[in-house]
Short mmCIF file of C-alpha atoms in Angstrom, two decimals:
data_model
loop_
_atom_site.label_atom_id
_atom_site.label_comp_id
_atom_site.label_asym_id
_atom_site.label_seq_id
_atom_site.Cartn_x
_atom_site.Cartn_y
_atom_site.Cartn_z
CA UNK A 51 77.58 -3.78 92.72
CA UNK A 52 79.07 -4.66 96.18
CA UNK A 53 82.18 -2.50 97.25
CA UNK A 54 85.77 -3.43 97.73
CA UNK A 55 85.06 -2.07 101.06
CA UNK A 56 82.72 -2.16 103.67
CA UNK A 57 82.94 0.76 106.81
CA UNK A 58 81.19 0.68 109.98
CA UNK A 59 80.43 4.07 111.21
CA UNK A 60 79.16 4.29 114.49
CA UNK A 61 76.32 7.10 115.82
CA UNK A 62 76.03 5.19 119.11
CA UNK A 63 78.17 8.96 121.03
CA UNK A 64 75.64 10.99 118.75
CA UNK A 65 72.48 9.47 117.92
CA UNK A 66 72.03 7.19 120.34
CA UNK A 67 72.91 9.38 123.31
CA UNK A 68 70.52 11.70 122.38
CA UNK A 69 67.97 9.51 122.68
CA UNK A 70 68.83 8.12 126.06
CA UNK A 71 66.52 9.06 129.13
CA UNK A 72 70.12 10.24 130.64
CA UNK A 73 72.77 10.96 128.25
CA UNK A 74 76.06 10.31 129.68
CA UNK A 75 78.10 12.29 131.14
CA UNK A 76 82.06 13.12 129.71
CA UNK A 77 83.35 9.78 131.47
CA UNK A 78 80.89 7.79 130.08
CA UNK A 79 81.44 9.16 127.12
CA UNK A 80 85.09 8.56 127.08
CA UNK A 81 85.15 5.28 128.14
CA UNK A 82 82.40 4.47 124.95
CA UNK A 83 84.40 5.64 122.69
CA UNK A 84 87.83 3.09 123.65
CA UNK A 85 84.99 0.82 123.83
CA UNK A 86 84.72 1.71 120.20
CA UNK A 87 88.23 1.44 119.30
CA UNK A 88 88.50 -1.13 120.78
CA UNK A 89 86.05 -2.74 118.20
CA UNK A 90 87.75 -1.60 115.82
CA UNK A 91 84.56 0.51 113.99
CA UNK A 92 85.75 2.39 111.00
CA UNK A 93 84.84 5.87 112.13
CA UNK A 94 82.99 7.29 115.42
CA UNK A 95 80.53 10.06 115.20
CA UNK A 96 81.02 11.83 118.31
CA UNK A 97 78.60 13.54 118.59
CA UNK A 98 76.04 17.51 117.92
CA UNK A 99 78.48 19.67 118.79
CA UNK A 100 76.49 23.12 117.93
CA UNK A 101 73.50 22.08 120.18
CA UNK A 102 75.11 22.88 123.48
CA UNK A 103 78.28 23.63 125.49
CA UNK A 104 78.16 19.79 127.06
CA UNK A 105 78.31 18.39 123.23
CA UNK A 106 81.01 20.75 122.18
CA UNK A 107 83.22 20.32 125.01
CA UNK A 108 82.29 16.56 124.12
CA UNK A 109 83.40 16.21 121.23
CA UNK A 110 86.53 18.94 121.42
CA UNK A 111 87.81 16.19 124.16
CA UNK A 112 87.41 12.85 122.13
CA UNK A 113 88.12 14.62 118.67
CA UNK A 114 91.48 15.39 120.55
CA UNK A 115 91.61 11.90 122.05
CA UNK A 116 91.15 10.02 118.74
CA UNK A 117 93.69 7.29 117.46
CA UNK A 118 95.77 8.53 113.81
CA UNK A 119 93.34 7.82 111.26
CA UNK A 120 90.19 7.06 112.43
CA UNK A 121 87.70 9.41 110.68
CA UNK A 122 85.54 11.59 113.54
CA UNK A 123 82.63 13.57 112.48
CA UNK A 124 80.20 15.73 114.06
CA UNK A 125 76.94 16.17 112.64
CA UNK A 126 75.63 19.94 111.81
CA UNK A 127 72.52 21.32 110.70
CA UNK A 128 73.04 23.29 107.19
CA UNK A 129 73.82 26.05 109.47
CA UNK A 130 77.19 28.67 109.22
CA UNK A 131 77.54 29.33 112.79
CA UNK A 132 76.74 25.10 113.84
CA UNK A 133 79.13 24.45 110.69
CA UNK A 134 81.65 26.15 112.41
CA UNK A 135 81.34 25.04 115.92
CA UNK A 136 81.58 21.74 114.57
CA UNK A 137 84.75 22.32 113.18
CA UNK A 138 86.07 24.12 115.77
CA UNK A 139 85.29 21.02 117.73
CA UNK A 140 86.45 17.95 115.67
CA UNK A 141 89.30 19.91 113.88
CA UNK A 142 91.58 17.81 116.62
CA UNK A 143 91.70 14.86 114.97
CA UNK A 144 93.89 12.99 112.77
CA UNK A 145 90.80 12.60 110.39
CA UNK A 146 88.34 14.77 111.02
CA UNK A 147 84.38 14.72 109.12
CA UNK A 148 82.63 16.94 108.62
CA UNK A 149 78.44 15.49 108.34
CA UNK A 150 76.27 17.88 107.54
CA UNK A 151 71.90 16.62 107.59
CA UNK A 152 69.39 18.87 105.94
CA UNK A 153 65.47 17.51 104.91
CA UNK A 154 64.79 16.42 101.36
CA UNK A 155 61.61 14.76 101.54
CA UNK A 156 58.10 16.45 100.05
CA UNK A 157 56.88 15.78 103.26
CA UNK A 158 59.53 17.11 105.19
CA UNK A 159 59.99 20.43 102.95
CA UNK A 160 56.11 20.98 102.26
CA UNK A 161 55.57 20.44 106.30
CA UNK A 162 59.03 20.87 108.13
CA UNK A 163 60.69 23.85 106.48
CA UNK A 164 57.34 25.64 104.44
CA UNK A 165 60.30 26.51 101.64
CA UNK A 166 60.45 25.61 97.24
CA UNK A 167 62.20 23.22 96.10
CA UNK A 168 64.69 25.37 94.80
CA UNK A 169 65.19 26.95 97.84
CA UNK A 170 66.38 23.46 99.29
CA UNK A 171 69.01 23.20 96.06
CA UNK A 172 70.14 26.52 97.47
CA UNK A 173 70.94 25.91 101.31
CA UNK A 174 72.54 22.64 100.50
CA UNK A 175 75.11 24.14 98.64
CA UNK A 176 75.64 27.20 100.61
CA UNK A 177 76.40 25.11 103.64
CA UNK A 178 78.91 21.80 102.03
CA UNK A 179 80.46 24.97 99.63
CA UNK A 180 80.89 27.26 103.08
CA UNK A 181 82.55 23.97 105.52
CA UNK A 182 84.49 22.55 102.03
CA UNK A 183 86.21 26.88 102.45
CA UNK A 184 86.25 26.08 106.50
CA UNK A 185 88.04 22.82 106.63
CA UNK A 186 90.21 22.83 103.49
CA UNK A 187 90.23 20.18 100.31
CA UNK A 188 91.12 17.21 102.13
CA UNK A 189 89.02 16.98 105.25
CA UNK A 190 86.03 14.45 104.56
CA UNK A 191 82.64 16.24 104.29
CA UNK A 192 79.06 13.62 104.29
CA UNK A 193 76.15 15.36 103.61
CA UNK A 194 72.29 13.20 105.39
CA UNK A 195 69.91 14.04 103.41
CA UNK A 196 66.86 13.83 106.48
CA UNK A 197 64.06 11.66 105.29
CA UNK A 198 65.88 10.39 102.24
CA UNK A 199 63.31 7.31 102.87
CA UNK A 200 59.91 8.96 102.99
CA UNK A 201 61.37 10.67 99.36
CA UNK A 202 59.17 8.32 97.03
CA UNK A 203 57.06 10.45 95.63
CA UNK A 204 59.91 13.64 95.13
CA UNK A 205 62.39 11.17 94.24
CA UNK A 206 63.72 12.90 90.97
CA UNK A 207 64.41 15.45 93.05
CA UNK A 208 66.18 14.36 96.22
CA UNK A 209 68.47 12.68 93.39
CA UNK A 210 69.19 16.81 92.11
CA UNK A 211 70.12 17.68 95.76
CA UNK A 212 72.03 15.06 96.89
CA UNK A 213 74.35 15.64 93.75
CA UNK A 214 74.04 19.29 94.16
CA UNK A 215 75.27 18.67 97.50
CA UNK A 216 78.55 16.75 95.99
CA UNK A 217 79.15 19.44 93.13
CA UNK A 218 79.40 22.02 96.35
CA UNK A 219 81.84 19.76 97.75
CA UNK A 220 80.65 16.63 99.70
CA UNK A 221 82.86 13.20 99.26
CA UNK A 222 79.80 11.13 101.37
CA UNK A 223 76.60 11.51 100.54
CA UNK A 224 74.27 9.63 103.25
CA UNK A 225 70.55 8.48 103.06
CA UNK A 226 69.00 8.05 105.89
CA UNK A 227 65.82 6.01 106.73
CA UNK A 228 65.16 8.89 109.35
CA UNK A 229 61.56 6.61 110.00
CA UNK A 230 61.24 2.94 108.75
CA UNK A 231 58.12 3.59 107.08
CA UNK A 232 58.02 0.62 104.45
CA UNK A 233 59.41 -2.57 103.57
CA UNK A 234 63.46 -2.85 102.80
CA UNK A 235 63.47 -3.76 99.43
CA UNK A 236 61.32 -0.26 98.50
CA UNK A 237 64.90 1.51 100.74
CA UNK A 238 66.91 -0.66 98.87
CA UNK A 239 65.52 -0.15 95.83
CA UNK A 240 65.87 3.51 96.63
CA UNK A 241 69.66 3.13 97.33
CA UNK A 242 70.56 1.49 94.30
CA UNK A 243 68.86 3.71 91.89
CA UNK A 244 70.84 6.55 93.78
CA UNK A 245 74.08 5.02 93.43
CA UNK A 246 73.50 4.32 89.50
CA UNK A 247 72.69 7.87 89.29
CA UNK A 248 75.99 9.40 90.94
CA UNK A 249 78.38 6.42 90.18
CA UNK A 250 81.34 7.41 91.63
CA UNK A 251 81.47 10.79 92.24
CA UNK A 252 80.80 10.35 95.94
CA UNK A 253 80.69 7.52 98.17
CA UNK A 254 77.03 6.14 99.54
CA UNK A 255 76.64 5.55 103.14
CA UNK A 256 72.77 4.71 104.81
CA UNK A 257 72.03 4.98 108.19
CA UNK A 258 68.95 3.62 109.02
CA UNK A 259 66.18 3.19 112.21
CA UNK A 260 64.45 0.48 113.28
CA UNK A 261 60.64 2.13 113.71
CA UNK A 262 59.36 -2.16 111.54
CA UNK A 263 62.11 -3.98 113.67
CA UNK A 264 63.64 -3.93 109.74
CA UNK A 265 66.66 -1.17 109.61
CA UNK A 266 69.67 -4.28 110.48
CA UNK A 267 67.96 -6.41 107.52
CA UNK A 268 67.97 -3.23 105.05
CA UNK A 269 71.12 -1.71 105.82
CA UNK A 270 73.16 -5.05 105.26
CA UNK A 271 70.83 -5.32 102.10
CA UNK A 272 72.58 -2.09 100.81
CA UNK A 273 75.08 -3.02 101.37
CA UNK A 274 74.75 -4.98 97.95
CA UNK A 275 73.43 -2.38 95.38
CA UNK A 276 76.64 -0.23 96.45
CA UNK A 277 76.64 1.05 99.88
CA UNK A 278 79.57 1.47 101.04
CA UNK A 279 79.10 2.68 104.39
CA UNK A 280 76.87 1.37 107.38
CA UNK A 281 75.96 3.34 110.37
CA UNK A 282 75.34 1.14 113.38
CA UNK A 283 74.99 2.05 116.91
CA UNK A 284 76.25 -0.44 119.88
CA UNK A 285 73.19 -2.24 121.13
CA UNK A 286 70.65 -0.71 118.70
CA UNK A 287 70.52 2.76 120.61
CA UNK A 288 68.86 5.64 119.44
CA UNK A 289 65.47 7.39 118.56
CA UNK A 290 62.37 5.83 119.16
CA UNK A 291 62.97 1.95 118.24
CA UNK A 292 66.68 2.58 117.79
CA UNK A 293 69.31 2.76 114.28
CA UNK A 294 70.77 -0.45 113.01
CA UNK A 295 72.59 -3.03 115.49
CA UNK A 296 76.31 -3.07 115.42
CA UNK A 297 76.41 -6.76 116.15
CA UNK A 298 73.94 -7.93 114.11
CA UNK A 299 74.84 -5.77 111.03
CA UNK A 300 78.70 -7.22 111.15
CA UNK A 301 77.92 -10.75 112.30
CA UNK A 302 75.10 -10.83 109.14
CA UNK A 303 78.33 -9.48 107.00
CA UNK A 304 80.34 -11.47 108.02
CA UNK A 305 78.44 -14.36 107.36
CA UNK A 306 77.88 -13.45 104.38
CA UNK A 307 81.72 -13.69 103.38
CA UNK A 308 82.32 -9.70 103.84
CA UNK A 309 85.60 -8.98 105.65
CA UNK A 310 85.70 -6.42 108.47
CA UNK A 311 87.69 -4.99 110.64
CA UNK A 312 85.77 -5.28 113.42
CA UNK A 313 87.21 -6.86 116.51
CA UNK A 314 84.72 -9.28 116.74
CA UNK A 315 85.60 -11.06 120.65
CA UNK A 316 84.67 -7.40 121.82
CA UNK A 317 80.76 -7.46 120.63
CA UNK A 318 79.96 -8.95 124.53
CA UNK A 319 82.14 -7.18 126.97
CA UNK A 320 80.67 -4.20 125.39
CA UNK A 321 77.04 -5.32 124.72
CA UNK A 322 77.51 -6.30 128.78
CA UNK A 323 79.07 -2.61 129.30
CA UNK A 324 76.28 -0.77 127.52
CA UNK A 325 73.48 -2.51 129.02
CA UNK A 326 75.02 -1.36 132.77
CA UNK A 327 75.73 1.82 131.25
CA UNK A 328 72.48 2.46 129.69
CA UNK A 329 70.43 0.53 132.27
CA UNK A 330 68.35 -0.78 129.18
CA UNK A 331 68.58 -4.42 129.78
CA UNK A 332 69.72 -6.70 127.22
CA UNK A 333 66.53 -9.38 126.45
CA UNK A 334 67.45 -12.63 126.84
CA UNK A 335 66.07 -13.83 122.65
CA UNK A 336 68.03 -10.84 121.90
CA UNK A 337 70.47 -11.73 118.78
CA UNK A 338 74.35 -12.22 119.15
CA UNK A 339 73.82 -11.11 122.83
CA UNK A 340 71.00 -12.85 124.64
CA UNK A 341 71.08 -14.93 127.15
CA UNK A 342 69.09 -17.52 125.64
CA UNK A 343 70.37 -17.45 121.80
CA UNK A 344 72.21 -21.29 122.85
CA UNK A 345 69.59 -22.47 124.82
CA UNK A 346 67.77 -25.80 123.17
CA UNK A 347 65.02 -27.38 124.59
CA UNK A 348 62.89 -28.85 121.78
CA UNK A 349 64.25 -32.53 120.87
CA UNK A 350 64.68 -32.40 117.65
CA UNK A 351 67.19 -29.20 118.53
CA UNK A 352 68.68 -30.67 120.95
CA UNK A 353 70.01 -33.73 118.66
CA UNK A 354 71.15 -32.01 116.08
CA UNK A 355 73.21 -29.67 118.51
CA UNK A 356 74.67 -32.98 120.25
CA UNK A 357 75.84 -34.51 117.06
CA UNK A 358 77.33 -30.71 116.02
CA UNK A 359 78.46 -29.34 118.76
CA UNK A 360 81.69 -29.59 118.35
CA UNK A 361 81.38 -28.71 115.02
CA UNK A 362 82.96 -24.63 113.58
CA UNK A 363 79.29 -24.85 112.18
CA UNK A 364 76.17 -26.06 114.28
CA UNK A 365 73.34 -27.88 113.33
CA UNK A 366 71.76 -24.79 115.36
CA UNK A 367 73.82 -22.17 115.98
CA UNK A 368 75.03 -19.39 113.35
CA UNK A 369 78.43 -18.97 115.04
CA UNK A 370 80.52 -20.33 118.22
CA UNK A 371 80.12 -18.36 121.49
CA UNK A 372 83.48 -17.18 122.05
CA UNK A 373 83.84 -15.46 118.20
CA UNK A 374 82.27 -12.13 119.77
CA UNK A 375 83.52 -13.30 122.73
CA UNK A 376 81.17 -14.72 125.38
CA UNK A 377 81.96 -17.23 127.77
CA UNK A 378 79.09 -19.15 127.56
CA UNK A 379 78.55 -22.87 125.65
CA UNK A 380 75.79 -24.62 123.67
CA UNK A 381 73.38 -25.34 126.39
CA UNK A 382 70.69 -28.52 126.04
CA UNK A 383 68.45 -28.37 128.84
CA UNK A 384 65.47 -30.21 129.72
CA UNK A 385 61.25 -29.59 129.79
CA UNK A 386 58.40 -31.47 128.46
CA UNK A 387 59.25 -30.02 124.55
CA UNK A 388 62.81 -32.46 124.84
CA UNK A 389 63.12 -35.80 123.36
CA UNK A 390 65.32 -38.92 125.10
CA UNK A 391 68.78 -37.15 123.06
CA UNK A 392 68.72 -34.74 125.86
CA UNK A 393 68.89 -36.65 128.65
CA UNK A 394 72.35 -38.90 127.12
CA UNK A 395 73.70 -35.50 126.78
CA UNK A 396 73.19 -34.25 129.50
CA UNK A 397 74.22 -37.04 131.30
CA UNK A 398 77.07 -37.95 129.31
CA UNK A 399 78.67 -34.86 129.93
CA UNK A 400 78.31 -35.74 133.98
CA UNK A 401 80.01 -39.33 133.02
CA UNK A 402 76.95 -41.30 133.79
CA UNK A 403 76.09 -43.79 131.46
CA UNK A 404 72.25 -45.31 131.40
CA UNK A 405 71.67 -48.19 129.29
CA UNK A 406 69.77 -47.87 126.39
CA UNK A 407 66.49 -50.03 127.79
CA UNK A 408 66.66 -47.00 130.42
CA UNK A 409 67.26 -44.66 128.85
CA UNK A 410 63.19 -44.06 127.92
CA UNK A 411 62.18 -45.40 131.85
CA UNK A 412 64.18 -41.78 132.86
CA UNK A 413 62.76 -39.79 129.95
CA UNK A 414 58.76 -40.84 130.88
CA UNK A 415 59.77 -40.21 134.46
CA UNK A 416 61.94 -36.77 134.25
CA UNK A 417 59.00 -35.58 131.71
CA UNK A 418 56.04 -36.75 134.09
CA UNK A 419 58.04 -34.88 136.71
CA UNK A 420 57.53 -31.47 134.40
CA UNK A 421 54.30 -32.55 133.38
CA UNK A 422 52.82 -32.36 136.38
CA UNK A 423 55.03 -29.30 138.06
CA UNK A 424 53.63 -27.01 135.48
CA UNK A 425 55.73 -27.80 132.63
CA UNK A 426 59.21 -26.47 134.30
CA UNK A 427 62.82 -27.52 133.46
CA UNK A 428 64.20 -30.09 135.07
CA UNK A 429 67.64 -29.50 135.91
CA UNK A 430 70.70 -31.33 135.18
CA UNK A 431 71.25 -32.16 138.96
CA UNK A 432 67.58 -33.35 139.32
CA UNK A 433 68.41 -36.26 136.17
CA UNK A 434 71.17 -37.14 138.05
CA UNK A 435 69.39 -37.81 140.98
CA UNK A 436 66.78 -39.53 139.00
CA UNK A 437 69.42 -41.75 136.80
CA UNK A 438 71.66 -42.25 139.52
CA UNK A 439 68.93 -44.24 141.73
CA UNK A 440 67.28 -46.05 139.01
CA UNK A 441 71.31 -47.55 137.77
CA UNK A 442 71.55 -48.49 141.57
CA UNK A 443 68.29 -50.10 141.41
CA UNK A 444 69.43 -52.63 138.58
#
């Protein structure tokens, strides 16, 4: 059921920005927009134009800046005046997209909207129909059923709600895991059932949040049950624990043989710049972009790394640093967890050959120093000094 094409729709400028302690200025939004264009994402959601004048101006500015053929979305609630305001902003894009959101879960309908399911259907039909009359027949309309992932109790109704949006003129239905509450396959199976229900009457998109740390896995698996669009954010930005991470999602799909239009070499420089702009640091163990992900300290791992370091597929490496625009490399360093191979590798890289009979002696000396000094790492320079002294004594 996997689609022929997988579209990457970025929501950093809307969902990511609205969650920042200090939302971006117009100039900063323009810079982020340009970074997304350089990454060659398939589409960009530029903001929530009806929420305030600042958002309206930014959305309009970015819509005018958009490349030809790049879908540019603006988010609106299911309200006619807000839909009209959104259209006023995004209509300047070469390929504008209206995005309307309305709750569909039983919990939200009873506790937030406090209306009947019949009224929910009427609201969806009325708002999408109005949007279609406003934007004309060619412009894409995306309808998101907020809290889709929490709609287990009223799933039969939820399917009807989405189908009513399609009948009213929606081309894309977006299935959000607005709050991640369950294991990935619960959501994936809901997406599968929805895809089977609507068939080819509209494209299926997914938008997952990372409350339990599984947004990327959930989104990637949705591709294999029919999702044609994945909504993502740079550096995993977004409300609470953030949105599906663009880098992790794209690399995971690529590693599984999927063809994407993403400029992978722009990933690392983009991530670094976004970290600077938000003040949110990149953790050293963060997948794809963390400082430590090409470091190896375990003896067993170091042996495999040393034997495969020049191969396209590494024993303990998913992809090469340069593939995502990094200028670092796999590193082997020595701690009291390291093995003999680490010493040989590090010294050989410096052109120092220690007789095999003396490698163990050097290993024991370095390990003893590390253990006596609170298990600290032994630097390459220290190993060179130790080896030089050992060789000189022969």
